[in-house]
Amino acid sequence: MGMWPAHCVELVLAVRIFKSVCFVYFWPVFCSFCSPMLS
């Protein structure tokens, strides 16, 4: 396999960063929403 185009690598990195930021921001919201239902 050859080298990926630079824009392809940047796109993958951007998606990973976006997913991790979304996970960090929405996980506490999800926990606070679900914990009253679970308890």
Short mmCIF file of C-alpha atoms in Angstrom, two decimals:
data_model
loop_
_atom_site.label_atom_id
_atom_site.label_comp_id
_atom_site.label_asym_id
_atom_site.label_seq_id
_atom_site.Cartn_x
_atom_site.Cartn_y
_atom_site.Cartn_z
CA MET A 1 0.00 0.00 0.00
CA GLY A 2 1.25 3.46 -0.86
CA MET A 3 1.25 6.60 1.20
CA TRP A 4 -2.12 8.16 1.88
CA PRO A 5 -2.80 11.64 0.50
CA ALA A 6 -2.23 14.32 3.13
CA HIS A 7 -5.84 15.51 3.08
CA CYS A 8 -7.00 11.95 3.74
CA VAL A 9 -4.84 11.71 6.86
CA GLU A 10 -6.06 15.11 8.05
CA LEU A 11 -9.65 14.03 7.53
CA VAL A 12 -9.16 10.85 9.58
CA LEU A 13 -7.49 12.82 12.37
CA ALA A 14 -10.29 15.39 12.33
CA VAL A 15 -12.92 12.66 12.60
CA ARG A 16 -11.09 11.01 15.50
CA ILE A 17 -10.75 14.32 17.34
CA PHE A 18 -14.40 15.13 16.70
CA LYS A 19 -15.52 11.73 18.01
CA SER A 20 -13.36 11.99 21.13
CA VAL A 21 -14.62 15.52 21.86
CA CYS A 22 -18.23 14.40 21.40
CA PHE A 23 -17.62 11.41 23.67
CA VAL A 24 -16.09 13.59 26.39
CA TYR A 25 -18.88 16.15 26.19
CA PHE A 26 -21.84 13.78 25.94
CA TRP A 27 -20.74 11.04 28.34
CA PRO A 28 -21.51 13.09 31.53
CA VAL A 29 -24.84 14.16 30.02
CA PHE A 30 -25.64 10.53 29.21
CA CYS A 31 -24.63 9.42 32.71
CA SER A 32 -26.67 12.11 34.43
CA PHE A 33 -29.64 11.26 32.24
CA CYS A 34 -29.43 7.49 32.79
CA SER A 35 -28.46 7.27 36.45
CA PRO A 36 -31.90 8.29 37.80
CA MET A 37 -33.49 5.69 35.53
CA LEU A 38 -31.11 2.94 36.62
CA SER A 39 -31.28 3.60 40.36
#
